[in-house]
Amino acid sequence: MRSIIALSSLLLLTSCKNENNTNILSDYFTYEKEKVETAGVKMIPIKTPVGEFKVWTKRFGNNPKIKVLLLHGGPAMTHEYMECFETFFQREGFEFYEYDQLGSYYSDQPKDSSLWTIDRFVDEVEQVRKAINADKDNFYALGNSWGGILAMEYALKYQQNMKGLLVANMMASAPEYGKYADEVLAKQMKPEVLKEIRDLEAKKDFSNPRYMELLIPNFYQEHLCRLKEWPDGLNRASKHVNSEIYTLMQGPSEFGISGRLAKWDIKNRLHEITIPTLMIGAKYDTMDPKAMEEQSKLVKKGRYLYCPNGSHLAMWDDQKVFMTGVIQFINDVDSHKF
């Protein structure tokens, strides 16, 4: 008799647990009822000084407490290299958004060069925030590389609309980054390789195939992504980069900044950021990990995450450390433990 009662209780408990899980999943994957489902993809209209355009976004999950907007690098790379967040964030039940900034492959690509400024991109992010119904109680911006610049600049103007800020692999000073590239990273190259790279740069012969032939094995595979086989998402993003915008703002390569961003520097303004902030650095990064740690102390409520095996894309090549730290930070902020 006791065995029957125990078995019945177990079956009832299992049934309730499965029902609860089903309800949770149903809620998580239900975005807008009574509309055609598009797997979360939405083209969001963006107003600019030269007209209205649309940017590509993809929503994952339904969580009114946590909405994370992923800001890709470049400028003018794509969301594709950030697809690694999909499994990690969905397992946590986070609501998050992949997003191609204006000019990037899946969004509209207007030709007016006046659009490619930090201020205009910041205004774009604010319009996207409104479109996804995020606010100070749930909105997190996570930016990598150029996306880190955009995230910090957005926070300086709109942090009243944010709950947390995450900056992955981006120093707050382009001149200091350039100095680090010249005085530290360049010296790690073989002298003959560096000389050939510098000779091509002096001639502005960036379209010469030899330039990338030298940079990929001697710089990118050392400091951008250290995985022997690059992830498919990174390869697709590399193929889809809008080189016109990238070169205009960043310069022809990741080996220092020489475009419109060359003099960008907000280090002395970091103290203005008062929301919880995570700064992420990595041992082999193009960015000085010590500078990333310093930045975590310059903001009012900072935390530093160090990836000992990571590079500029530590989300890939030191993934366990990176994702564990990012998820812990978001959960701590959400539960008021930070």
Short mmCIF file of C-alpha atoms in Angstrom, two decimals:
data_model
loop_
_atom_site.label_atom_id
_atom_site.label_comp_id
_atom_site.label_asym_id
_atom_site.label_seq_id
_atom_site.Cartn_x
_atom_site.Cartn_y
_atom_site.Cartn_z
CA MET A 1 0.00 0.00 0.00
CA ARG A 2 2.79 2.41 0.95
CA SER A 3 4.54 1.59 -2.33
CA ILE A 4 1.42 2.49 -4.29
CA ILE A 5 1.04 5.79 -2.41
CA ALA A 6 4.73 6.63 -2.95
CA LEU A 7 4.50 5.79 -6.64
CA SER A 8 1.35 7.88 -7.03
CA SER A 9 3.02 10.83 -5.28
CA LEU A 10 6.06 10.52 -7.54
CA LEU A 11 3.91 10.42 -10.67
CA LEU A 12 1.93 13.44 -9.47
CA LEU A 13 5.12 15.36 -8.68
CA THR A 14 6.64 14.48 -12.07
CA SER A 15 3.44 15.45 -13.84
CA CYS A 16 3.33 18.82 -12.06
CA LYS A 17 7.02 19.42 -12.77
CA ASN A 18 6.59 18.63 -16.47
CA GLU A 19 3.50 20.85 -16.59
CA ASN A 20 5.41 23.70 -14.93
CA ASN A 21 8.34 23.27 -17.32
CA THR A 22 5.95 23.28 -20.26
CA ASN A 23 4.29 26.45 -19.00
CA ILE A 24 7.66 28.12 -18.47
CA LEU A 25 8.81 27.19 -21.97
CA SER A 26 5.52 28.30 -23.44
CA ASP A 27 5.86 31.68 -21.75
CA TYR A 28 9.51 32.01 -22.71
CA PHE A 29 8.97 31.40 -26.42
CA THR A 30 5.73 33.34 -26.78
CA TYR A 31 6.41 36.90 -27.92
CA GLU A 32 3.38 38.36 -29.65
CA LYS A 33 0.17 36.36 -29.83
CA GLU A 34 -2.21 36.46 -32.78
CA LYS A 35 0.56 37.53 -35.18
CA VAL A 36 2.57 35.68 -37.79
CA GLU A 37 5.59 34.18 -36.01
CA THR A 38 8.96 35.16 -37.47
CA ALA A 39 11.34 33.32 -35.12
CA GLY A 40 11.86 36.60 -33.29
CA VAL A 41 13.19 38.51 -36.31
CA LYS A 42 11.99 42.09 -36.65
CA MET A 43 13.10 44.99 -38.80
CA ILE A 44 12.97 48.04 -36.55
CA PRO A 45 12.49 51.47 -38.19
CA ILE A 46 15.17 54.01 -37.31
CA LYS A 47 14.91 57.76 -37.85
CA THR A 48 18.12 59.55 -38.88
CA PRO A 49 18.96 63.09 -40.03
CA VAL A 50 18.92 61.86 -43.65
CA GLY A 51 15.78 59.72 -43.57
CA GLU A 52 14.23 56.59 -42.10
CA PHE A 53 15.82 53.16 -42.41
CA LYS A 54 15.40 49.72 -40.86
CA VAL A 55 17.73 47.65 -38.72
CA TRP A 56 17.62 43.86 -38.26
CA THR A 57 16.98 42.41 -34.81
CA LYS A 58 16.25 38.92 -33.54
CA ARG A 59 14.59 38.33 -30.21
CA PHE A 60 15.19 35.28 -28.03
CA GLY A 61 12.92 34.58 -25.08
CA ASN A 62 10.43 36.44 -22.97
CA ASN A 63 11.69 37.77 -19.65
CA PRO A 64 10.39 41.13 -18.39
CA LYS A 65 13.19 41.25 -15.77
CA ILE A 66 16.21 40.80 -18.07
CA LYS A 67 16.52 42.16 -21.61
CA VAL A 68 20.04 42.11 -23.08
CA LEU A 69 20.93 43.94 -26.29
CA LEU A 70 24.07 42.61 -27.99
CA LEU A 71 26.21 45.27 -29.69
CA HIS A 72 28.58 43.81 -32.26
CA GLY A 73 31.98 45.14 -33.20
CA GLY A 74 33.44 46.55 -36.37
CA PRO A 75 31.99 49.05 -36.94
CA ALA A 76 29.83 47.31 -39.56
CA MET A 77 30.51 43.70 -38.64
CA THR A 78 27.37 41.64 -37.94
CA HIS A 79 25.55 39.87 -35.13
CA GLU A 80 26.72 36.53 -36.53
CA TYR A 81 29.92 36.28 -34.51
CA MET A 82 27.87 36.79 -31.32
CA GLU A 83 25.64 33.78 -31.95
CA CYS A 84 27.51 31.94 -29.19
CA PHE A 85 25.32 33.74 -26.65
CA GLU A 86 22.25 31.90 -27.89
CA THR A 87 22.65 28.64 -25.97
CA PHE A 88 24.09 30.22 -22.83
CA PHE A 89 21.50 32.96 -22.46
CA GLN A 90 18.53 30.77 -23.37
CA ARG A 91 19.56 28.23 -20.73
CA GLU A 92 19.43 31.08 -18.20
CA GLY A 93 16.03 32.24 -19.39
CA PHE A 94 17.33 35.69 -20.39
CA GLU A 95 15.49 37.70 -23.00
CA PHE A 96 18.11 38.98 -25.43
CA TYR A 97 18.46 40.50 -28.84
CA GLU A 98 20.91 39.99 -31.68
CA TYR A 99 21.11 43.16 -33.73
CA ASP A 100 22.80 44.41 -36.88
CA GLN A 101 23.54 48.10 -36.60
CA LEU A 102 22.62 50.38 -39.50
CA GLY A 103 25.02 49.82 -42.39
CA SER A 104 25.66 46.20 -41.42
CA TYR A 105 24.80 43.25 -43.63
CA TYR A 106 21.28 42.37 -42.49
CA SER A 107 20.16 45.96 -41.97
CA ASP A 108 19.70 48.79 -44.46
CA GLN A 109 22.98 50.08 -45.86
CA PRO A 110 22.61 53.74 -46.81
CA LYS A 111 25.56 55.42 -48.51
CA ASP A 112 25.52 58.81 -46.81
CA SER A 113 28.83 58.95 -44.90
CA SER A 114 27.45 61.55 -42.47
CA LEU A 115 25.58 58.70 -40.76
CA TRP A 116 28.72 57.03 -39.46
CA THR A 117 29.31 58.90 -36.23
CA ILE A 118 29.21 57.78 -32.60
CA ASP A 119 26.40 60.18 -31.72
CA ARG A 120 24.19 58.91 -34.53
CA PHE A 121 24.81 55.28 -33.54
CA VAL A 122 24.00 56.09 -29.90
CA ASP A 123 20.70 57.61 -30.98
CA GLU A 124 20.01 54.45 -32.98
CA VAL A 125 20.54 52.23 -29.93
CA GLU A 126 18.09 54.38 -27.96
CA GLN A 127 15.47 53.89 -30.67
CA VAL A 128 16.07 50.12 -30.60
CA ARG A 129 15.73 50.13 -26.79
CA LYS A 130 12.33 51.77 -27.05
CA ALA A 131 11.25 49.32 -29.75
CA ILE A 132 12.04 46.30 -27.57
CA ASN A 133 10.25 47.87 -24.57
CA ALA A 134 13.33 47.79 -22.36
CA ASP A 135 13.84 50.20 -19.47
CA LYS A 136 15.81 50.96 -16.32
CA ASP A 137 14.36 47.92 -14.58
CA ASN A 138 15.54 45.34 -17.13
CA PHE A 139 17.81 46.76 -19.85
CA TYR A 140 21.40 45.56 -20.22
CA ALA A 141 23.69 46.56 -23.10
CA LEU A 142 26.56 44.17 -23.87
CA GLY A 143 29.09 45.49 -26.35
CA ASN A 144 32.22 43.89 -27.76
CA SER A 145 35.05 45.88 -29.38
CA TRP A 146 33.42 48.78 -31.28
CA GLY A 147 30.23 47.61 -29.60
CA GLY A 148 31.99 48.39 -26.32
CA ILE A 149 32.59 51.96 -27.47
CA LEU A 150 28.93 52.21 -28.40
CA ALA A 151 27.82 50.71 -25.08
CA MET A 152 29.94 53.12 -23.01
CA GLU A 153 28.85 56.13 -25.05
CA TYR A 154 25.23 55.05 -24.77
CA ALA A 155 25.56 54.73 -20.99
CA LEU A 156 27.08 58.20 -20.73
CA LYS A 157 23.99 59.65 -22.39
CA TYR A 158 21.19 57.28 -21.45
CA GLN A 159 22.17 55.32 -18.34
CA GLN A 160 18.91 56.41 -16.72
CA ASN A 161 17.30 53.87 -19.06
CA MET A 162 19.65 51.01 -18.11
CA LYS A 163 20.00 48.41 -15.40
CA GLY A 164 23.50 47.21 -16.30
CA LEU A 165 26.40 47.71 -18.70
CA LEU A 166 28.83 45.07 -20.01
CA VAL A 167 31.93 46.10 -21.96
CA ALA A 168 33.88 43.25 -23.53
CA ASN A 169 37.39 43.85 -24.82
CA MET A 170 37.35 47.59 -25.45
CA MET A 171 39.57 50.22 -23.88
CA ALA A 172 38.07 53.63 -23.17
CA SER A 173 40.83 55.44 -25.08
CA ALA A 174 41.70 54.86 -28.74
CA PRO A 175 45.08 56.64 -28.39
CA GLU A 176 46.00 54.35 -25.47
CA TYR A 177 44.92 51.34 -27.52
CA GLY A 178 47.12 52.54 -30.38
CA LYS A 179 50.03 52.91 -27.99
CA TYR A 180 49.46 49.38 -26.65
CA ALA A 181 49.36 48.02 -30.20
CA ASP A 182 52.63 49.75 -31.09
CA GLU A 183 54.59 49.22 -27.88
CA VAL A 184 53.37 45.78 -26.82
CA LEU A 185 51.57 43.83 -29.52
CA ALA A 186 53.79 44.86 -32.43
CA LYS A 187 56.92 43.88 -30.52
CA GLN A 188 55.58 40.35 -30.13
CA MET A 189 55.81 39.87 -33.89
CA LYS A 190 58.86 38.67 -35.74
CA PRO A 191 60.86 41.78 -36.78
CA GLU A 192 60.82 40.84 -40.47
CA VAL A 193 57.03 40.34 -40.41
CA LEU A 194 56.44 43.64 -38.64
CA LYS A 195 58.70 45.45 -41.09
CA GLU A 196 56.79 44.12 -44.08
CA ILE A 197 53.47 45.09 -42.48
CA ARG A 198 54.72 48.59 -41.71
CA ASP A 199 56.08 49.00 -45.23
CA LEU A 200 52.67 48.16 -46.72
CA GLU A 201 50.96 50.55 -44.29
CA ALA A 202 53.39 53.33 -45.17
CA LYS A 203 52.47 52.88 -48.82
CA LYS A 204 48.77 52.69 -47.87
CA ASP A 205 48.72 49.46 -49.85
CA PHE A 206 45.99 47.93 -47.70
CA SER A 207 44.25 46.22 -50.61
CA ASN A 208 47.38 44.21 -51.30
CA PRO A 209 46.51 40.55 -50.49
CA ARG A 210 49.87 40.29 -48.77
CA TYR A 211 48.67 42.64 -46.01
CA MET A 212 46.06 40.20 -44.73
CA GLU A 213 48.34 37.25 -45.47
CA LEU A 214 50.65 38.71 -42.86
CA LEU A 215 48.05 39.92 -40.36
CA ILE A 216 45.88 36.80 -40.17
CA PRO A 217 48.50 34.33 -38.86
CA ASN A 218 50.69 36.86 -37.04
CA PHE A 219 48.06 39.08 -35.45
CA TYR A 220 44.46 37.96 -35.88
CA GLN A 221 45.07 34.33 -34.89
CA GLU A 222 47.14 35.50 -31.93
CA HIS A 223 44.99 38.36 -30.66
CA LEU A 224 41.55 38.29 -32.33
CA CYS A 225 40.50 34.63 -32.01
CA ARG A 226 42.91 31.91 -30.92
CA LEU A 227 40.80 28.90 -31.85
CA LYS A 228 42.53 26.72 -34.44
CA GLU A 229 39.35 26.61 -36.47
CA TRP A 230 37.41 29.85 -36.43
CA PRO A 231 33.68 29.55 -35.59
CA ASP A 232 31.27 29.57 -38.50
CA GLY A 233 29.58 32.69 -37.15
CA LEU A 234 32.87 34.59 -37.12
CA ASN A 235 33.67 33.48 -40.66
CA ARG A 236 30.25 34.62 -41.87
CA ALA A 237 30.58 37.94 -40.08
CA SER A 238 34.00 38.46 -41.67
CA LYS A 239 32.53 37.83 -45.12
CA HIS A 240 29.65 40.20 -44.46
CA VAL A 241 31.56 43.17 -43.03
CA ASN A 242 30.77 46.51 -44.68
CA SER A 243 34.38 47.43 -45.43
CA GLU A 244 33.50 50.97 -46.48
CA ILE A 245 32.12 51.89 -43.05
CA TYR A 246 34.69 49.76 -41.21
CA THR A 247 37.62 51.48 -42.91
CA LEU A 248 36.09 54.94 -42.52
CA MET A 249 35.68 54.59 -38.76
CA GLN A 250 38.18 51.95 -37.60
CA GLY A 251 40.79 51.98 -40.33
CA PRO A 252 41.89 49.11 -42.59
CA SER A 253 42.62 46.58 -39.82
CA GLU A 254 42.35 45.76 -36.11
CA PHE A 255 46.04 46.58 -35.74
CA GLY A 256 45.35 49.96 -34.10
CA ILE A 257 42.71 52.58 -34.94
CA SER A 258 43.30 55.04 -37.77
CA GLY A 259 39.83 56.12 -38.90
CA ARG A 260 37.29 58.54 -37.43
CA LEU A 261 37.68 56.82 -34.06
CA ALA A 262 41.44 57.46 -33.85
CA LYS A 263 41.17 60.25 -31.27
CA TRP A 264 38.19 58.87 -29.36
CA ASP A 265 38.81 58.98 -25.61
CA ILE A 266 36.28 58.93 -22.75
CA LYS A 267 38.51 57.54 -20.02
CA ASN A 268 38.20 60.69 -17.93
CA ARG A 269 34.40 60.42 -18.10
CA LEU A 270 34.04 56.86 -16.84
CA HIS A 271 33.34 58.12 -13.32
CA GLU A 272 30.05 59.46 -14.70
CA ILE A 273 28.79 55.90 -15.23
CA THR A 274 26.96 54.97 -12.03
CA ILE A 275 25.06 51.82 -13.04
CA PRO A 276 26.52 48.35 -12.39
CA THR A 277 29.23 47.75 -14.98
CA LEU A 278 31.27 44.71 -15.99
CA MET A 279 34.57 45.27 -17.78
CA ILE A 280 36.01 42.19 -19.53
CA GLY A 281 39.68 41.80 -20.44
CA ALA A 282 41.74 38.92 -21.75
CA LYS A 283 45.41 37.95 -21.68
CA TYR A 284 45.93 37.86 -25.45
CA ASP A 285 43.46 40.62 -26.33
CA THR A 286 44.21 43.46 -28.74
CA MET A 287 43.18 45.61 -25.76
CA ASP A 288 45.39 45.94 -22.68
CA PRO A 289 43.78 43.75 -19.98
CA LYS A 290 45.29 45.99 -17.28
CA ALA A 291 43.49 48.95 -18.81
CA MET A 292 40.23 46.98 -18.72
CA GLU A 293 40.78 46.29 -15.03
CA GLU A 294 41.50 49.97 -14.39
CA GLN A 295 38.26 50.91 -16.15
CA SER A 296 36.32 48.66 -13.77
CA LYS A 297 37.63 50.83 -10.94
CA LEU A 298 36.95 54.15 -12.67
CA VAL A 299 33.20 53.56 -12.99
CA LYS A 300 31.14 53.90 -9.81
CA LYS A 301 29.96 50.29 -9.55
CA GLY A 302 32.44 48.19 -11.48
CA ARG A 303 33.50 44.57 -11.65
CA TYR A 304 36.39 43.09 -13.62
CA LEU A 305 36.34 39.77 -15.46
CA TYR A 306 39.69 38.41 -16.62
CA CYS A 307 39.90 35.67 -19.24
CA PRO A 308 43.36 34.04 -18.89
CA ASN A 309 43.16 32.11 -22.15
CA GLY A 310 41.16 34.62 -24.17
CA SER A 311 41.80 37.15 -26.90
CA HIS A 312 39.66 39.90 -28.43
CA LEU A 313 36.87 37.37 -28.88
CA ALA A 314 37.18 35.71 -25.48
CA MET A 315 33.51 34.81 -25.83
CA TRP A 316 34.86 32.09 -28.13
CA ASP A 317 38.40 31.20 -27.12
CA ASP A 318 37.91 31.42 -23.33
CA GLN A 319 34.23 30.72 -23.46
CA LYS A 320 33.63 29.03 -20.11
CA VAL A 321 35.29 31.81 -18.10
CA PHE A 322 33.69 34.54 -20.22
CA MET A 323 30.13 33.22 -20.18
CA THR A 324 30.22 32.19 -16.51
CA GLY A 325 31.33 35.69 -15.52
CA VAL A 326 28.82 37.46 -17.75
CA ILE A 327 25.90 35.35 -16.54
CA GLN A 328 26.96 35.75 -12.90
CA PHE A 329 27.11 39.52 -13.29
CA ILE A 330 23.64 39.76 -14.86
CA ASN A 331 22.13 37.47 -12.23
CA ASP A 332 23.83 39.40 -9.41
CA VAL A 333 22.53 42.73 -10.70
CA ASP A 334 19.05 41.27 -11.21
CA SER A 335 18.97 39.89 -7.64
CA HIS A 336 20.45 43.08 -6.14
CA LYS A 337 23.59 41.27 -5.00
CA PHE A 338 25.83 43.73 -6.81
#
